[in-house]
Amino acid sequence: GLRAAGHGYRVHMLQFMKGGASSVDAVRGEYNAIAMLPGLSYENLGHYGWHGMADGSDEADHEAEAQAGLERARELLEAAGETDLGEPIDLDAEPEAGVHMLILDEVLYAADRGLLSETDVHALIDAKPDDLELVLSGSHTEPSYLADRADLITNVRKVKHPIDDGQRARRGTEF
């Protein structure tokens, strides 16, 4: 997203799940950075807390919010399809005016947890306009169901993390 925005493209990040714990601020460092950059915007439709983690959050809310994220992603894909993405887009425009890159943050995690189906994820990819860069993130397992549909798959995995030793989330690193 930063690379695309740096080249003058309009980028929007839709977060499906961005939970945390009591040690995580509601406003994260990435939100502050995004606010300072032209052409980059975000919206968070995720739930505070993590699905299946017994953190006190309501599990039914997680599913409802994942479904709301799915509907919002469909709306943004449709808007991009109605926009000439070969032309510049006002960097301050609302994402409904079209974007060059749409990042669906944690959508694969929502699918991993059964909040969305693999079919839902396939449908998002199938609805992607040709000139739109669509980025899906968040799987904790290999999303093998995307192998035939994705142009690029990368693997970022935790090898060691301070949380493993009981440390809480750190400002500027985890949030």
Coordinates of C-alpha atoms in Angstrom, one line a residue:
G1 CA 0.0 0.0 0.0
L2 CA 2.8 2.4 0.8
R3 CA 4.5 1.7 -2.5
A4 CA 1.3 2.3 -4.5
A5 CA 0.5 5.5 -2.6
G6 CA 4.1 6.7 -3.1
H7 CA 3.5 6.4 -6.9
G8 CA 0.3 8.5 -6.6
Y9 CA -2.2 5.7 -6.6
R10 CA -5.4 5.7 -4.5
V11 CA -5.2 3.0 -1.9
H12 CA -7.8 1.8 0.6
M13 CA -7.4 -0.8 3.4
L14 CA -10.5 -2.5 4.7
Q15 CA -9.7 -4.3 8.0
F16 CA -11.9 -7.4 8.7
M17 CA -10.4 -8.3 12.1
K18 CA -8.1 -6.1 14.0
G19 CA -8.5 -7.1 17.6
G20 CA -6.3 -7.0 20.5
A21 CA -6.1 -7.0 24.2
S22 CA -6.3 -4.5 27.0
S23 CA -2.7 -3.5 26.3
V24 CA -3.5 -2.3 22.7
D25 CA -4.6 1.3 22.1
A26 CA -7.7 1.8 20.1
V27 CA -5.7 4.1 17.8
R28 CA -2.8 2.2 16.4
G29 CA 0.4 3.6 15.0
E30 CA -0.5 2.6 11.5
Y31 CA -3.7 4.6 11.6
N32 CA -1.7 7.7 12.6
A33 CA 0.8 7.1 9.7
I34 CA -2.0 6.6 7.2
A35 CA -3.7 9.8 8.3
M36 CA -0.5 11.7 7.3
L37 CA -0.2 10.1 3.8
P38 CA -2.1 11.4 0.7
G39 CA -4.0 8.7 -1.2
L40 CA -4.1 6.1 1.6
S41 CA -7.2 5.5 3.7
Y42 CA -8.6 2.7 5.9
E43 CA -11.7 1.6 7.7
N44 CA -11.9 -1.0 10.4
L45 CA -14.9 -3.3 10.5
G46 CA -13.3 -5.8 12.8
H47 CA -14.1 -6.5 16.4
Y48 CA -12.0 -5.4 19.4
G49 CA -10.9 -8.8 20.6
W50 CA -10.0 -12.0 18.8
H51 CA -12.5 -14.7 17.7
G52 CA -12.0 -17.9 19.6
M53 CA -9.6 -16.5 22.1
A54 CA -11.9 -16.3 25.2
D55 CA -11.0 -12.7 25.6
G56 CA -14.5 -11.6 26.6
S57 CA -15.6 -10.5 23.2
D58 CA -18.9 -11.7 21.8
E59 CA -18.3 -14.5 19.2
A60 CA -21.6 -13.6 17.4
D61 CA -20.3 -10.1 16.9
H62 CA -17.2 -11.4 15.1
E63 CA -19.3 -13.3 12.6
A64 CA -21.6 -10.3 12.0
E65 CA -18.7 -7.9 11.5
A66 CA -16.9 -10.3 9.1
Q67 CA -20.1 -10.5 7.1
A68 CA -20.3 -6.7 7.1
G69 CA -16.7 -6.5 5.9
L70 CA -17.6 -8.9 3.1
E71 CA -20.5 -6.7 2.0
R72 CA -18.3 -3.6 2.2
A73 CA -15.6 -5.3 0.1
R74 CA -18.2 -6.2 -2.5
E75 CA -19.3 -2.5 -2.6
L76 CA -15.7 -1.3 -3.0
L77 CA -15.0 -3.8 -5.8
E78 CA -18.1 -2.7 -7.6
A79 CA -17.1 0.9 -7.3
A80 CA -13.7 0.2 -8.7
G81 CA -15.3 -1.6 -11.6
E82 CA -17.3 1.5 -12.4
T83 CA -14.2 3.7 -12.4
D84 CA -11.6 4.1 -15.1
L85 CA -8.6 2.9 -13.1
G86 CA -6.3 3.9 -15.9
E87 CA -6.9 7.5 -15.0
P88 CA -5.8 9.4 -11.9
I89 CA -8.2 9.4 -8.9
D90 CA -8.3 12.3 -6.5
L91 CA -6.2 11.2 -3.6
D92 CA -8.7 12.7 -1.1
A93 CA -11.7 11.0 -2.7
E94 CA -13.8 8.6 -0.8
P95 CA -13.1 5.0 -1.6
E96 CA -16.5 4.7 -3.3
A97 CA -15.0 6.9 -6.1
G98 CA -12.7 4.1 -6.9
V99 CA -9.3 2.9 -5.8
H100 CA -6.2 1.5 -7.6
M101 CA -5.4 -0.9 -4.7
L102 CA -7.8 -2.4 -2.2
I103 CA -6.2 -4.2 0.8
L104 CA -8.5 -6.6 2.6
D105 CA -6.6 -6.9 5.8
E106 CA -7.2 -10.1 7.8
V107 CA -9.8 -11.4 5.4
L108 CA -8.0 -14.7 5.2
Y109 CA -7.9 -15.0 9.0
A110 CA -11.7 -14.5 9.0
A111 CA -11.9 -17.4 6.5
D112 CA -9.5 -19.5 8.6
R113 CA -11.8 -19.0 11.6
G114 CA -14.9 -19.9 9.6
L115 CA -16.4 -16.4 9.8
L116 CA -16.3 -16.3 6.0
S117 CA -16.1 -19.2 3.5
E118 CA -13.5 -20.0 1.0
T119 CA -16.3 -19.5 -1.6
D120 CA -16.7 -15.9 -0.3
V121 CA -13.0 -15.2 -0.8
H122 CA -13.1 -16.7 -4.3
A123 CA -16.1 -14.5 -5.2
L124 CA -14.1 -11.4 -4.1
I125 CA -11.3 -12.4 -6.3
D126 CA -13.6 -13.1 -9.2
A127 CA -15.3 -9.7 -8.8
K128 CA -11.9 -7.8 -9.0
P129 CA -11.7 -5.4 -12.0
D130 CA -8.7 -6.1 -14.2
D131 CA -6.8 -2.9 -13.3
L132 CA -7.3 -3.1 -9.6
E133 CA -4.6 -4.5 -7.3
L134 CA -6.4 -6.6 -4.7
V135 CA -4.4 -7.6 -1.7
L136 CA -5.6 -10.3 0.8
S137 CA -3.8 -10.8 4.1
G138 CA -4.0 -12.6 7.3
S139 CA -3.9 -16.4 7.0
H140 CA -2.3 -18.4 9.8
T141 CA -2.4 -21.4 7.6
E142 CA -1.4 -21.8 4.0
P143 CA -4.4 -20.6 1.9
S144 CA -4.1 -23.5 -0.6
Y145 CA -7.6 -22.7 -1.9
L146 CA -6.1 -19.6 -3.4
A147 CA -3.2 -21.2 -5.3
D148 CA -5.0 -21.3 -8.7
R149 CA -6.6 -17.8 -8.2
A150 CA -3.8 -15.6 -6.8
D151 CA -1.1 -14.0 -8.9
L152 CA 1.3 -13.7 -5.9
I153 CA 1.3 -15.5 -2.5
T154 CA 3.9 -14.6 0.1
N155 CA 4.4 -16.2 3.5
V156 CA 5.2 -14.1 6.6
R157 CA 5.3 -16.3 9.7
K158 CA 6.1 -15.8 13.3
V159 CA 9.2 -17.7 14.4
K160 CA 9.5 -16.2 17.8
H161 CA 7.5 -13.4 19.5
P162 CA 7.7 -11.7 22.9
I163 CA 4.1 -12.8 23.6
D164 CA 5.4 -16.3 23.8
D165 CA 7.3 -15.2 27.0
G166 CA 4.2 -13.4 28.4
Q167 CA 5.1 -9.9 27.2
R168 CA 2.2 -7.7 26.3
A169 CA 1.7 -5.9 23.0
R170 CA 4.2 -3.0 22.5
R171 CA 3.4 0.4 21.2
G172 CA 5.1 0.9 17.8
T173 CA 5.8 -2.8 17.3
E174 CA 2.5 -4.7 17.7
F175 CA 0.2 -1.7 17.5

